[in-house]
Amino acid sequence: QVQLVESGGGLVQAGGSLRLSCAASGRTFSGFVMAWFRQAPGKEREFVAVTSGSDVNTNTDYADSVKGPFAIARNNAKNTVYLQINSLKPEGTAVYYCAFRWGSYHYTEAHKYDHWGQGTQVTVSS
């Protein structure tokens, strides 16, 4: 019922920035939660950020490791959420995934999410 497509990954020098996008098919952003996770080589999938609400009344939460450099945002008219990644470091190299669940609770556990995008690769060089 819900399909998610990520884009915006690529090769970036340390200190650079990227904006990742996640487009949800056939829906507007209300009554659900969308999150970003990432999986680095040899590591388990970890929580990055999550958002719910509307464009003007938005709730967000971040992993401690990305607070400040990362920002999650949404454009409900485009059925799209974004992850602005600033001040990238080599440890930011990972496949980044967006995820979806119905409701309003900001779970940080991957298994709580019902729908997933295909992932987009972010590689940080230094």
PDB file of N, CA, C and O in Angstrom, residues 5-10 12 17-23 36-38 48 70-73 80-85 88 92 94-98 119-122:
ATOM      1  N   VAL A   5      10.644   5.643  -2.000  1.00  0.00           N
ATOM      2  CA  VAL A   5      11.791   5.676  -2.890  1.00  0.00           C
ATOM      3  C   VAL A   5      12.753   6.751  -2.410  1.00  0.00           C
ATOM      4  O   VAL A   5      12.404   7.933  -2.377  1.00  0.00           O
ATOM      5  N   GLU A   6      13.970   6.335  -2.055  1.00  0.00           N
ATOM      6  CA  GLU A   6      14.999   7.275  -1.621  1.00  0.00           C
ATOM      7  C   GLU A   6      15.852   7.705  -2.805  1.00  0.00           C
ATOM      8  O   GLU A   6      16.031   6.959  -3.770  1.00  0.00           O
ATOM      9  N   SER A   7      16.407   8.902  -2.684  1.00  0.00           N
ATOM     10  CA  SER A   7      17.348   9.399  -3.662  1.00  0.00           C
ATOM     11  C   SER A   7      18.238  10.442  -2.997  1.00  0.00           C
ATOM     12  O   SER A   7      17.969  10.877  -1.878  1.00  0.00           O
ATOM     13  N   GLY A   8      19.290  10.836  -3.684  1.00  0.00           N
ATOM     14  CA  GLY A   8      20.140  11.915  -3.219  1.00  0.00           C
ATOM     15  C   GLY A   8      21.484  11.506  -2.667  1.00  0.00           C
ATOM     16  O   GLY A   8      22.298  12.372  -2.339  1.00  0.00           O
ATOM     17  N   GLY A   9      21.745  10.213  -2.558  1.00  0.00           N
ATOM     18  CA  GLY A   9      23.041   9.772  -2.083  1.00  0.00           C
ATOM     19  C   GLY A   9      24.128  10.002  -3.113  1.00  0.00           C
ATOM     20  O   GLY A   9      23.870  10.360  -4.256  1.00  0.00           O
ATOM     21  N   GLY A  10      25.363   9.802  -2.692  1.00  0.00           N
ATOM     22  CA  GLY A  10      26.489   9.980  -3.587  1.00  0.00           C
ATOM     23  C   GLY A  10      27.798  10.038  -2.849  1.00  0.00           C
ATOM     24  O   GLY A  10      27.879   9.695  -1.665  1.00  0.00           O
ATOM     25  N   VAL A  12      30.835  12.218  -1.359  1.00  0.00           N
ATOM     26  CA  VAL A  12      31.030  13.543  -0.790  1.00  0.00           C
ATOM     27  C   VAL A  12      32.333  13.563  -0.002  1.00  0.00           C
ATOM     28  O   VAL A  12      32.661  12.597   0.686  1.00  0.00           O
ATOM     29  N   SER A  17      28.090  18.233   2.259  1.00  0.00           N
ATOM     30  CA  SER A  17      26.684  18.071   2.592  1.00  0.00           C
ATOM     31  C   SER A  17      25.938  17.338   1.491  1.00  0.00           C
ATOM     32  O   SER A  17      26.333  17.363   0.320  1.00  0.00           O
ATOM     33  N   LEU A  18      24.857  16.704   1.883  1.00  0.00           N
ATOM     34  CA  LEU A  18      23.919  16.069   0.969  1.00  0.00           C
ATOM     35  C   LEU A  18      22.513  16.278   1.492  1.00  0.00           C
ATOM     36  O   LEU A  18      22.308  16.440   2.700  1.00  0.00           O
ATOM     37  N   ARG A  19      21.555  16.255   0.582  1.00  0.00           N
ATOM     38  CA  ARG A  19      20.161  16.200   0.967  1.00  0.00           C
ATOM     39  C   ARG A  19      19.533  14.953   0.374  1.00  0.00           C
ATOM     40  O   ARG A  19      19.447  14.818  -0.851  1.00  0.00           O
ATOM     41  N   LEU A  20      19.109  14.059   1.242  1.00  0.00           N
ATOM     42  CA  LEU A  20      18.435  12.852   0.823  1.00  0.00           C
ATOM     43  C   LEU A  20      16.931  13.092   0.772  1.00  0.00           C
ATOM     44  O   LEU A  20      16.382  13.835   1.583  1.00  0.00           O
ATOM     45  N   SER A  21      16.275  12.452  -0.174  1.00  0.00           N
ATOM     46  CA  SER A  21      14.837  12.568  -0.329  1.00  0.00           C
ATOM     47  C   SER A  21      14.196  11.198  -0.239  1.00  0.00           C
ATOM     48  O   SER A  21      14.783  10.190  -0.643  1.00  0.00           O
ATOM     49  N   CYS A  22      12.985  11.172   0.278  1.00  0.00           N
ATOM     50  CA  CYS A  22      12.193   9.957   0.328  1.00  0.00           C
ATOM     51  C   CYS A  22      10.782  10.305  -0.101  1.00  0.00           C
ATOM     52  O   CYS A  22      10.078  11.030   0.616  1.00  0.00           O
ATOM     53  N   ALA A  23      10.377   9.808  -1.245  1.00  0.00           N
ATOM     54  CA  ALA A  23       9.057  10.074  -1.792  1.00  0.00           C
ATOM     55  C   ALA A  23       8.122   8.917  -1.487  1.00  0.00           C
ATOM     56  O   ALA A  23       8.442   7.762  -1.777  1.00  0.00           O
ATOM     57  N   TRP A  36      14.391   7.950   9.217  1.00  0.00           N
ATOM     58  CA  TRP A  36      15.603   7.587   8.497  1.00  0.00           C
ATOM     59  C   TRP A  36      16.459   6.684   9.369  1.00  0.00           C
ATOM     60  O   TRP A  36      16.657   6.957  10.554  1.00  0.00           O
ATOM     61  N   PHE A  37      16.954   5.626   8.766  1.00  0.00           N
ATOM     62  CA  PHE A  37      17.929   4.741   9.372  1.00  0.00           C
ATOM     63  C   PHE A  37      19.139   4.654   8.456  1.00  0.00           C
ATOM     64  O   PHE A  37      19.066   5.011   7.280  1.00  0.00           O
ATOM     65  N   ARG A  38      20.238   4.166   8.985  1.00  0.00           N
ATOM     66  CA  ARG A  38      21.407   3.932   8.151  1.00  0.00           C
ATOM     67  C   ARG A  38      22.106   2.653   8.589  1.00  0.00           C
ATOM     68  O   ARG A  38      22.009   2.237   9.742  1.00  0.00           O
ATOM     69  N   VAL A  48      18.434   7.150  12.791  1.00  0.00           N
ATOM     70  CA  VAL A  48      19.024   8.453  12.511  1.00  0.00           C
ATOM     71  C   VAL A  48      18.097   9.586  12.933  1.00  0.00           C
ATOM     72  O   VAL A  48      18.469  10.455  13.729  1.00  0.00           O
ATOM     73  N   PHE A  70      22.583  17.012  11.243  1.00  0.00           N
ATOM     74  CA  PHE A  70      21.501  16.466  10.435  1.00  0.00           C
ATOM     75  C   PHE A  70      20.202  17.196  10.732  1.00  0.00           C
ATOM     76  O   PHE A  70      19.964  17.641  11.863  1.00  0.00           O
ATOM     77  N   ALA A  71      19.343  17.299   9.722  1.00  0.00           N
ATOM     78  CA  ALA A  71      18.021  17.880   9.894  1.00  0.00           C
ATOM     79  C   ALA A  71      17.020  17.136   9.030  1.00  0.00           C
ATOM     80  O   ALA A  71      17.263  16.901   7.844  1.00  0.00           O
ATOM     81  N   ILE A  72      15.904  16.767   9.624  1.00  0.00           N
ATOM     82  CA  ILE A  72      14.836  16.113   8.889  1.00  0.00           C
ATOM     83  C   ILE A  72      13.736  17.130   8.635  1.00  0.00           C
ATOM     84  O   ILE A  72      13.424  17.959   9.488  1.00  0.00           O
ATOM     85  N   ALA A  73      13.170  17.084   7.450  1.00  0.00           N
ATOM     86  CA  ALA A  73      12.117  18.016   7.066  1.00  0.00           C
ATOM     87  C   ALA A  73      11.132  17.308   6.154  1.00  0.00           C
ATOM     88  O   ALA A  73      11.391  16.198   5.679  1.00  0.00           O
ATOM     89  N   THR A  80       6.887  14.017   0.401  1.00  0.00           N
ATOM     90  CA  THR A  80       8.315  13.776   0.469  1.00  0.00           C
ATOM     91  C   THR A  80       8.884  14.233   1.803  1.00  0.00           C
ATOM     92  O   THR A  80       8.486  15.275   2.332  1.00  0.00           O
ATOM     93  N   VAL A  81       9.791  13.436   2.343  1.00  0.00           N
ATOM     94  CA  VAL A  81      10.582  13.844   3.487  1.00  0.00           C
ATOM     95  C   VAL A  81      12.042  13.898   3.072  1.00  0.00           C
ATOM     96  O   VAL A  81      12.467  13.211   2.140  1.00  0.00           O
ATOM     97  N   TYR A  82      12.803  14.713   3.782  1.00  0.00           N
ATOM     98  CA  TYR A  82      14.186  14.968   3.439  1.00  0.00           C
ATOM     99  C   TYR A  82      15.068  14.743   4.654  1.00  0.00           C
ATOM    100  O   TYR A  82      14.640  14.903   5.799  1.00  0.00           O
ATOM    101  N   LEU A  83      16.286  14.394   4.384  1.00  0.00           N
ATOM    102  CA  LEU A  83      17.312  14.380   5.409  1.00  0.00           C
ATOM    103  C   LEU A  83      18.467  15.233   4.911  1.00  0.00           C
ATOM    104  O   LEU A  83      19.181  14.841   3.989  1.00  0.00           O
ATOM    105  N   GLN A  84      18.619  16.405   5.504  1.00  0.00           N
ATOM    106  CA  GLN A  84      19.741  17.274   5.205  1.00  0.00           C
ATOM    107  C   GLN A  84      20.921  16.855   6.065  1.00  0.00           C
ATOM    108  O   GLN A  84      20.829  16.852   7.294  1.00  0.00           O
ATOM    109  N   ILE A  85      21.988  16.478   5.418  1.00  0.00           N
ATOM    110  CA  ILE A  85      23.167  15.986   6.109  1.00  0.00           C
ATOM    111  C   ILE A  85      24.292  16.992   5.887  1.00  0.00           C
ATOM    112  O   ILE A  85      24.749  17.183   4.764  1.00  0.00           O
ATOM    113  N   LEU A  88      29.568  16.185   6.938  1.00  0.00           N
ATOM    114  CA  LEU A  88      29.725  14.742   6.833  1.00  0.00           C
ATOM    115  C   LEU A  88      31.119  14.293   7.241  1.00  0.00           C
ATOM    116  O   LEU A  88      32.114  14.947   6.929  1.00  0.00           O
ATOM    117  N   GLY A  92      30.000   8.579   8.574  1.00  0.00           N
ATOM    118  CA  GLY A  92      28.679   8.719   8.003  1.00  0.00           C
ATOM    119  C   GLY A  92      28.454   7.869   6.769  1.00  0.00           C
ATOM    120  O   GLY A  92      27.324   7.829   6.258  1.00  0.00           O
ATOM    121  N   ALA A  94      27.348   5.026   4.708  1.00  0.00           N
ATOM    122  CA  ALA A  94      26.348   4.006   4.990  1.00  0.00           C
ATOM    123  C   ALA A  94      25.310   4.019   3.887  1.00  0.00           C
ATOM    124  O   ALA A  94      25.247   4.949   3.075  1.00  0.00           O
ATOM    125  N   VAL A  95      24.496   2.992   3.878  1.00  0.00           N
ATOM    126  CA  VAL A  95      23.266   3.015   3.107  1.00  0.00           C
ATOM    127  C   VAL A  95      22.191   3.627   3.994  1.00  0.00           C
ATOM    128  O   VAL A  95      21.975   3.175   5.119  1.00  0.00           O
ATOM    129  N   TYR A  96      21.548   4.649   3.494  1.00  0.00           N
ATOM    130  CA  TYR A  96      20.501   5.342   4.235  1.00  0.00           C
ATOM    131  C   TYR A  96      19.137   4.898   3.728  1.00  0.00           C
ATOM    132  O   TYR A  96      18.874   4.896   2.524  1.00  0.00           O
ATOM    133  N   TYR A  97      18.266   4.538   4.661  1.00  0.00           N
ATOM    134  CA  TYR A  97      16.941   4.038   4.353  1.00  0.00           C
ATOM    135  C   TYR A  97      15.880   4.927   4.983  1.00  0.00           C
ATOM    136  O   TYR A  97      16.044   5.385   6.116  1.00  0.00           O
ATOM    137  N   CYS A  98      14.781   5.140   4.273  1.00  0.00           N
ATOM    138  CA  CYS A  98      13.618   5.726   4.914  1.00  0.00           C
ATOM    139  C   CYS A  98      12.621   4.628   5.263  1.00  0.00           C
ATOM    140  O   CYS A  98      12.588   3.566   4.634  1.00  0.00           O
ATOM    141  N   GLY A 119      16.911   2.132  -0.123  1.00  0.00           N
ATOM    142  CA  GLY A 119      18.177   2.625   0.368  1.00  0.00           C
ATOM    143  C   GLY A 119      18.930   3.440  -0.665  1.00  0.00           C
ATOM    144  O   GLY A 119      18.811   3.213  -1.863  1.00  0.00           O
ATOM    145  N   THR A 120      19.701   4.397  -0.181  1.00  0.00           N
ATOM    146  CA  THR A 120      20.561   5.196  -1.041  1.00  0.00           C
ATOM    147  C   THR A 120      21.938   5.293  -0.385  1.00  0.00           C
ATOM    148  O   THR A 120      22.054   5.540   0.812  1.00  0.00           O
ATOM    149  N   GLN A 121      22.973   5.074  -1.181  1.00  0.00           N
ATOM    150  CA  GLN A 121      24.332   4.995  -0.661  1.00  0.00           C
ATOM    151  C   GLN A 121      24.920   6.381  -0.471  1.00  0.00           C
ATOM    152  O   GLN A 121      24.887   7.216  -1.381  1.00  0.00           O
ATOM    153  N   VAL A 122      25.466   6.614   0.708  1.00  0.00           N
ATOM    154  CA  VAL A 122      26.240   7.814   1.002  1.00  0.00           C
ATOM    155  C   VAL A 122      27.663   7.377   1.316  1.00  0.00           C
ATOM    156  O   VAL A 122      27.881   6.555   2.211  1.00  0.00           O
TER     157      VAL A 122
END
